[in-house]
Structures are given as structure tokens and as C-alpha cells.
Amino acid sequence: MTTSPDAPAVDFSSLRVAIVHEWFITYAGAERVVEQMLNVFPQADLFAVVDFLPPDERWFIKDKKVNTSFVQKLPLARKLYRSYLPFMPLAVEQFDVSGYDLVISSNHAVAKGVITGPDQMHICMCYSPMRYAWDLTHQYLRESGLNSGLKSWLTRILLHRVRMWDYRTANGVDEFIAISDYIARRINKVYRRPASVIYPPVNVDKFELSRNKKDFYFAASRMVPYKKMDLIVEAFTRLGDRQLIVAGEGPQLQKVKKLAGPNITFLNYLPFETLKKYLSEARAFVFAAEEDFGIIAVEAQACGTPVIAFGKGGAAETVQEGVTGLFFDRQEPDSLIAAIRRFEKLEPSLNSEKIREHTRRFVPERFRREFSGFVARALDRDRGESSPDNRPDKDDIVLPRKRVSFLFRGKDSEPRQEITKTEG
């Protein structure tokens, strides 16, 4: 039995549930959400375009079998699965979920395109509409070297078709959940659909409060353009006398290293326990990306470490200005340098206990409570709307009045008259 303070008690055990995820490759942010979904719906069946989780990393999906698509068997899919994006809309539409009462799509690309019927509830947990197909299209083309040429035009045509498919499939979703207000606004912009916000789970109890900070700043991220690690390194290089430790790997690593001065240390990939150590010991964690949510900024705060963040995207919701950190307003070195200097004046007034306490609003228990309550209310509304008592009698149905314009043309094909007719 699962209950919520403002939702009726619902026994989920009899529900036939399908969870459709994009791909199971590693245990990252979206997979943490699926982990908690399975804690709410342990009977759920899993579907994904591909599943390449190794045996020792399947614990978070309870060692369940994953129903995969034909993409799983395509050549080199294990390494190049993202290259098969043009086939993924077709792949996800082949999943037969007609036997389920509740379908939950875990979506940042194609999962919400799964086909459902009128008597099924489809809830989409949306981490973001496809960034590279919508508002970040031109940034993606520029950073991929696809500004011009035949390959550029082929990519633009593909993204155009992906946008049409992505917009169309939003109509098959009954309820959207966004992981932040920022993503709710993006969903409304792209699909013109409202979304309820449920912040993703962060296991803050795996991080210990540390009051003893050392004299260095810390940044950790994959080295890809939108993470803006080059901006952070350039700012600290210009400051010169502040120590910065950088962790992360990726295609931009060598480019970022070339910008670094002697006050910057690179550690590449860090195992979890080592990452925790640096997060807890740093004076501040520096975060320059415009992220959908930004789990690592919450993890830093769980250690009692303040965050200096770009003030847009999810960080604007997870960092409390002047209490758990502060913001800079432009993704430029000068703006970050000014923020670092402001932080150092603010630093003596910051309280590590308050910083950690702030992260309790993101614990997994809160996610499970809010998510199960949301599902319960959605199912209750759906049952109420489909009840025979709530259906109007045939004689009571009033068709909407439609205004239809007819344009008459003369023999010379020039418009002669426009008549507006009201039907109904």
C-alpha cells in the first residue's frame, strides 16, 4: 500500500507497469530515478533501446531482464549506440506495451514515443526535451563542426524530422513530470504542455559533513563543451594565486589543459570515494554549466561545501544564494572571477550545517513519496474521468461552434470574396 498526504491510498501491487528507458549503459542521474521508480513499482517490466549494463552493475534494476530493441543487435552498438539515433524513434515504437495499465517513460530522447492506448496511463518523467534537436541545435552543430557542407545539411534534415516526431509523440503522454522548474519551462516551450516538478533523488546520506576545508577550489565534470570547464580553468589561470583541482575526462581534456596555469591540477577520472574526499575538503565547488538539474552540485552541498554556480538552469533551484553558495550571471571568465572574489568575502558567514541541511529536500525518500503520490492522483483522475457517471448523455453533448473560412476565386484566380460561415 502506498499513500501520500494529499492523494488517496492506492494499492499499486495489482497494477501492470512498464518502465521505458532510453538506454542502460551506466549508473548515472537518469538511472538513479529508474532505481527509485522500481522501489515504488517492484513488479514493473523494463524496456530500453539498448542494455549493455555489465553483470556487476545490474543491482539498481534488481537484476531484472530488460526488453531491448533491434538496435541492440546492430553492428558496434555497444560503443556506437548514440550513432543509431535515426533508428531510435522506430525502435521505441516497436515495444508492445499494450498489456500494461501504467506506462512510465524515462525520457531525454525517444522513450516517450512508446505507443499507448486510450485505456492506459502514460506518465513521462522528462529530464529534458532533446537538447540537440531544439534550443541547443545550433550550439550542437557548431561544436560538432557541422556548420556547413553536405554532412551539415544531412544532419539538419535529420534533426528537422526528429523535431516533428518528438513534438507529435508528446500527444501520447497523459502527464509530464519535469526534474526542475527550468525543464518544466522547456517542456512548455517545446510541447506546449504543463509539467509537474519532482526533483530527482540524490543520495545525500552517502556524503559526510566536513567542517575542515582546505585551501583549494574543486571542479568535476565530463570534458564536453557545454560543461564550460575551459571557462573555469581560464578564470583560475588569470587569478593565478588560487589553487584549483579539476577532475574529469572527455574530448575537450587536452584543449582545457592547454589553458591551465601552474596553479591548476588535473586528476582525470576519480572513483566515488576519492571524489567524495575532494568534494568535502574543497573551499567551494565551482559549477559553470547550464544544467537541467546538476546532481553533483547537490552532492557538494551535502558535504557542507558551498557552490559557486552559473545562475541559470537547475543550479538556480538547488543552490540558495548567500546561504549555500552564490551565482555568477554570465558564462565568461570575468563574471566567474568576480563571483570568486565575492565568495571569499562571504565565506566566513557560511554555515556548513545549514548547507548540508538544505540538501534534505532532495533525498530519495522524498522522491518516492512525491512520485507515488503523483501517480496515485493521476490514476484517480483518470478513473474519475472514465467513469460512466461522469460521461454526458448523448442528448447533452454540444458540439463546439466552428468558424470556417471559404475563399472564392474568380476566373483570373484573384481573390474575389471571403465568406466566413459559422457551423453548429
XYZ file of C-alpha atoms in Angstrom:
424
model
C 0.000 0.000 0.000
C 1.420 3.397 -0.995
C -0.007 6.586 0.434
C 0.525 10.294 0.005
C -0.649 13.109 2.307
C -2.834 14.651 -0.420
C -3.636 11.566 -2.505
C -5.969 8.612 -1.868
C -4.401 5.365 -0.718
C -3.691 3.176 -3.735
C -2.613 -0.442 -3.821
C -0.080 -0.435 -6.657
C 0.651 -4.160 -6.390
C -2.090 -5.158 -8.841
C -1.000 -2.633 -11.473
C 0.728 -3.929 -14.574
C 3.578 -1.443 -15.010
C 6.110 -0.892 -17.801
C 9.086 1.457 -17.447
C 10.592 2.559 -20.766
C 14.129 3.925 -20.506
C 16.377 5.128 -23.327
C 19.479 3.020 -22.699
C 21.101 1.179 -19.823
C 24.843 1.797 -20.098
C 25.895 3.038 -16.674
C 24.539 4.217 -13.335
C 24.066 7.955 -13.772
C 21.373 10.538 -12.970
C 18.502 9.087 -15.017
C 19.302 5.581 -13.810
C 19.045 6.765 -10.204
C 15.498 7.856 -10.997
C 14.672 4.447 -12.510
C 16.128 2.819 -9.378
C 13.627 4.705 -7.212
C 10.766 4.025 -9.632
C 11.468 0.326 -9.170
C 11.332 0.794 -5.410
C 7.803 2.164 -5.875
C 6.855 -0.409 -8.547
C 8.993 -3.531 -7.933
C 6.728 -5.533 -10.259
C 7.497 -3.283 -13.259
C 8.916 -4.667 -16.500
C 11.773 -2.764 -18.136
C 12.185 -1.709 -21.767
C 15.157 0.094 -23.340
C 16.555 0.728 -26.811
C 19.794 -0.962 -25.696
C 21.051 -2.595 -22.498
C 24.800 -3.028 -22.037
C 24.985 -2.979 -18.246
C 27.657 -5.412 -17.020
C 26.510 -8.131 -14.578
C 28.060 -6.452 -11.532
C 26.206 -3.154 -12.181
C 22.666 -4.508 -12.523
C 21.847 -4.246 -8.823
C 19.966 -0.946 -9.183
C 17.474 -2.548 -11.601
C 17.157 -5.531 -9.250
C 18.861 -7.795 -11.835
C 15.751 -7.574 -13.999
C 15.706 -8.645 -17.629
C 15.456 -5.656 -19.959
C 13.373 -5.920 -23.128
C 15.546 -4.328 -25.820
C 15.019 -3.182 -29.399
C 16.592 -4.233 -32.695
C 19.263 -1.546 -32.145
C 20.818 -3.877 -29.548
C 21.875 -6.227 -32.367
C 23.197 -3.637 -34.821
C 26.964 -3.625 -35.534
C 29.127 -1.975 -32.868
C 26.016 -0.919 -30.928
C 27.819 -1.282 -27.595
C 30.186 1.585 -28.439
C 28.246 3.485 -31.095
C 24.654 3.226 -29.859
C 24.234 7.026 -29.981
C 25.083 6.944 -33.689
C 21.905 4.955 -34.248
C 19.690 7.882 -33.182
C 17.945 7.972 -36.611
C 16.631 4.447 -35.916
C 15.604 5.017 -32.299
C 12.132 6.522 -32.906
C 11.249 3.425 -34.940
C 12.864 1.181 -32.327
C 10.871 2.547 -29.378
C 7.619 2.310 -31.344
C 8.147 -1.442 -31.700
C 7.782 -2.060 -27.964
C 4.428 -3.747 -27.354
C 3.236 -2.337 -24.024
C -0.456 -2.911 -24.738
C -0.751 -5.314 -21.817
C 0.126 -2.737 -19.146
C -2.121 -0.434 -17.103
C 0.596 2.133 -16.423
C 3.467 3.067 -18.738
C 6.231 5.300 -17.372
C 8.722 6.720 -19.853
C 12.098 7.836 -18.503
C 12.877 10.312 -21.236
C 15.528 12.675 -22.541
C 15.472 11.467 -26.144
C 12.963 8.928 -27.501
C 11.380 6.919 -24.635
C 8.142 8.926 -24.571
C 7.488 7.815 -28.178
C 6.301 4.403 -26.954
C 2.790 3.763 -28.281
C -0.012 3.522 -25.714
C -3.785 3.210 -25.930
C -6.699 5.278 -24.572
C -7.216 2.998 -21.564
C -3.588 3.193 -20.445
C -1.976 5.884 -18.327
C 1.295 7.184 -19.804
C 3.396 9.291 -17.430
C 6.596 10.801 -18.800
C 9.458 11.584 -16.433
C 11.187 14.134 -18.644
C 14.797 15.049 -17.897
C 14.697 17.417 -20.867
C 13.289 17.590 -24.375
C 16.038 16.571 -26.827
C 18.534 19.395 -26.324
C 20.370 18.875 -29.615
C 17.104 18.882 -31.585
C 15.590 22.006 -30.003
C 17.139 25.029 -28.274
C 20.723 23.746 -28.404
C 20.606 22.747 -32.095
C 22.926 25.468 -33.350
C 25.369 25.004 -30.463
C 25.435 21.248 -31.200
C 26.103 21.834 -34.919
C 28.812 24.391 -34.199
C 30.609 22.278 -31.591
C 30.392 19.183 -33.817
C 31.966 21.014 -36.759
C 28.730 20.805 -38.742
C 28.246 24.462 -39.620
C 28.432 23.862 -43.358
C 28.810 21.235 -46.031
C 26.868 18.165 -47.118
C 27.149 16.424 -43.751
C 25.790 19.569 -42.076
C 22.726 19.616 -44.320
C 22.069 15.908 -43.829
C 22.264 16.414 -40.060
C 19.909 19.418 -40.246
C 17.367 17.394 -42.242
C 17.580 14.563 -39.708
C 17.099 16.948 -36.772
C 14.144 18.559 -38.547
C 12.440 15.176 -38.830
C 13.344 14.294 -35.244
C 11.698 17.540 -34.079
C 8.463 16.703 -35.900
C 8.425 13.194 -34.407
C 9.312 14.473 -30.937
C 6.505 17.051 -30.973
C 3.966 14.551 -32.300
C 4.756 11.952 -29.636
C 4.140 14.467 -26.829
C 0.440 13.985 -27.630
C 0.694 10.376 -26.463
C 1.722 11.435 -22.944
C -1.046 11.866 -20.360
C 1.075 13.538 -17.673
C 4.528 15.158 -17.764
C 6.884 15.320 -14.791
C 9.883 17.669 -15.037
C 13.042 17.383 -12.923
C 13.192 21.147 -12.334
C 11.238 24.341 -12.977
C 13.792 25.052 -15.691
C 12.866 21.829 -17.523
C 9.140 22.473 -16.953
C 9.568 25.752 -18.836
C 11.450 23.951 -21.604
C 8.649 21.337 -21.874
C 6.064 24.098 -22.116
C 8.116 25.916 -24.756
C 8.625 22.841 -26.940
C 5.422 20.825 -26.432
C 3.030 23.474 -25.062
C 2.224 21.094 -22.197
C 2.247 21.769 -18.455
C 4.556 19.671 -16.285
C 4.638 18.983 -12.562
C 8.065 19.317 -10.952
C 9.535 16.476 -8.884
C 13.232 16.909 -8.187
C 15.311 13.780 -8.896
C 16.687 11.745 -5.982
C 20.143 12.469 -4.594
C 21.559 10.034 -2.055
C 22.915 12.736 0.233
C 23.441 10.251 3.074
C 26.405 8.793 1.180
C 28.222 12.093 1.785
C 29.556 13.177 5.152
C 29.545 16.699 6.525
C 33.025 18.204 6.686
C 33.778 21.436 8.543
C 37.520 21.336 7.893
C 38.049 22.858 4.476
C 41.398 23.068 2.726
C 42.776 25.881 0.599
C 41.665 24.765 -2.856
C 38.666 25.024 -5.146
C 37.264 21.973 -6.906
C 35.522 21.351 -10.244
C 34.478 17.982 -11.632
C 32.734 17.234 -14.885
C 32.968 15.456 -18.188
C 35.114 17.491 -20.574
C 32.497 18.427 -23.153
C 31.760 21.951 -24.442
C 28.515 22.754 -22.629
C 30.063 21.951 -19.226
C 32.274 25.068 -19.667
C 35.294 23.581 -17.922
C 37.504 25.751 -20.133
C 35.829 28.826 -18.634
C 36.637 27.684 -15.081
C 40.266 26.880 -15.915
C 40.786 30.176 -17.731
C 39.329 32.160 -14.809
C 41.586 30.480 -12.226
C 44.610 30.777 -14.500
C 44.023 34.523 -14.650
C 43.618 34.712 -10.868
C 46.940 32.915 -10.517
C 47.134 32.568 -6.743
C 44.083 30.311 -6.097
C 44.542 26.566 -6.265
C 42.064 24.689 -8.467
C 41.753 20.900 -8.707
C 39.945 19.617 -11.793
C 38.543 16.093 -12.206
C 37.074 14.633 -15.385
C 37.744 13.149 -18.770
C 36.348 13.729 -22.231
C 37.068 15.020 -25.731
C 37.980 18.536 -24.582
C 40.519 17.481 -21.940
C 43.655 18.404 -23.907
C 42.149 21.711 -25.017
C 41.325 22.607 -21.408
C 44.781 21.575 -20.184
C 46.410 23.989 -22.637
C 44.614 26.882 -20.889
C 45.857 25.914 -17.431
C 48.431 27.743 -15.361
C 50.686 26.207 -12.672
C 48.006 26.730 -10.002
C 45.732 24.118 -11.616
C 45.942 20.346 -11.069
C 44.200 17.751 -13.263
C 43.149 14.389 -11.824
C 41.131 12.895 -14.702
C 38.557 10.293 -13.608
C 38.015 9.812 -9.865
C 36.419 6.790 -8.152
C 33.490 7.637 -5.899
C 35.342 7.575 -2.566
C 38.075 9.877 -3.902
C 35.502 12.215 -5.436
C 33.782 12.446 -2.037
C 37.072 13.357 -0.403
C 37.697 16.293 -2.736
C 34.074 17.469 -2.553
C 34.219 17.530 1.246
C 37.632 19.202 1.587
C 37.240 21.991 -1.019
C 36.667 25.616 -0.052
C 33.988 25.674 -2.760
C 32.761 23.623 -5.673
C 32.730 25.523 -8.982
C 29.937 24.750 -11.450
C 29.727 26.627 -14.766
C 27.241 24.599 -16.858
C 23.626 25.441 -17.594
C 22.360 22.077 -16.391
C 18.905 20.527 -16.321
C 19.357 19.828 -12.594
C 23.007 19.242 -11.609
C 23.285 16.402 -9.108
C 26.966 16.975 -8.304
C 26.250 20.496 -7.022
C 23.795 18.972 -4.536
C 26.368 16.327 -3.558
C 28.917 19.065 -2.839
C 26.409 20.828 -0.579
C 25.711 17.507 1.180
C 29.371 17.675 2.294
C 28.779 21.163 3.673
C 30.728 22.646 0.752
C 29.406 25.883 -0.781
C 28.857 26.105 -4.532
C 29.817 28.903 -6.947
C 27.458 28.291 -9.870
C 26.262 29.797 -13.099
C 22.875 31.227 -12.135
C 20.721 29.605 -14.805
C 19.259 26.143 -15.233
C 18.848 23.687 -12.388
C 21.567 25.243 -10.210
C 19.336 28.277 -9.691
C 16.945 25.912 -7.865
C 19.449 23.758 -5.952
C 21.781 26.491 -4.652
C 20.457 29.096 -2.226
C 22.145 32.428 -2.885
C 24.070 33.713 0.126
C 23.279 30.602 2.203
C 24.680 27.588 0.356
C 26.694 29.447 -2.268
C 26.370 32.189 -4.846
C 25.899 32.723 -8.579
C 27.655 34.386 -11.484
C 25.416 35.681 -14.247
C 27.448 35.214 -17.461
C 29.415 32.232 -18.743
C 32.542 34.354 -19.040
C 35.834 34.298 -17.069
C 35.363 37.889 -15.805
C 31.958 37.055 -14.346
C 33.315 33.950 -12.576
C 36.361 35.859 -11.245
C 34.063 38.485 -9.746
C 31.958 35.731 -8.140
C 35.054 34.085 -6.598
C 36.063 37.401 -5.029
C 32.526 37.919 -3.688
C 32.556 34.376 -2.317
C 35.759 34.959 -0.396
C 34.163 37.945 1.357
C 31.022 35.885 2.092
C 32.884 32.698 3.112
C 33.258 33.433 6.879
C 29.471 33.810 7.229
C 28.578 30.470 5.596
C 27.498 27.597 7.829
C 28.369 24.019 6.795
C 25.472 22.529 8.774
C 22.951 24.808 7.043
C 24.464 23.973 3.663
C 24.064 20.251 4.286
C 20.564 20.613 5.763
C 19.463 22.350 2.557
C 20.057 19.098 0.623
C 17.494 17.111 2.635
C 14.840 18.288 0.184
C 16.428 16.041 -2.468
C 16.625 12.718 -0.577
C 15.352 9.519 -2.307
C 12.587 9.085 0.285
C 11.154 12.455 -0.736
C 11.264 11.447 -4.400
C 9.450 8.163 -3.757
C 6.784 9.919 -1.688
C 6.150 12.639 -4.269
C 6.311 10.288 -7.248
C 3.930 7.689 -5.780
C 1.559 10.464 -4.725
C 1.636 11.945 -8.221
C 0.866 8.568 -9.820
C -1.950 7.924 -7.337
C -3.600 11.256 -8.124
C -3.158 10.789 -11.878
C -4.750 7.326 -11.760
C -7.566 8.629 -9.559
C -8.311 11.465 -12.007
C -8.185 9.051 -14.930
C -10.622 6.654 -13.286
C -12.939 9.515 -12.400
C -12.957 10.896 -15.928
C -13.594 7.466 -17.466
C -16.393 6.590 -15.022
C -19.815 6.123 -16.700
C -21.282 8.529 -14.137
C -19.069 11.304 -15.493
C -19.902 10.795 -19.150
C -22.529 13.162 -20.573
C -25.711 11.755 -22.086
C -25.769 11.722 -25.855
C -28.534 14.326 -25.883
C -26.443 16.615 -23.665
C -23.398 16.696 -25.919
C -22.961 20.103 -27.520
C -20.595 20.267 -30.449
C -18.298 23.292 -30.469
C -19.136 26.077 -32.882
C -16.506 26.279 -35.588
C -15.753 29.222 -37.788
C -14.797 28.023 -41.268
C -13.476 30.400 -43.914
C -14.181 29.828 -47.610
C -12.113 31.738 -50.154
C -13.746 32.091 -53.560
C -11.636 32.896 -56.592
C -12.678 34.342 -59.912
C -11.653 33.186 -63.358
C -8.485 35.275 -63.146
C -7.516 33.379 -59.968
C -7.543 36.603 -57.938
C -9.420 36.540 -54.649
C -12.935 37.894 -55.104
C -14.691 37.275 -51.842
C -14.052 35.769 -48.421
C -17.092 34.374 -46.640
C -16.972 33.209 -43.020
C -19.548 30.613 -42.156
C -20.467 29.621 -38.621
C -21.382 25.969 -38.133
C -23.383 24.489 -35.313
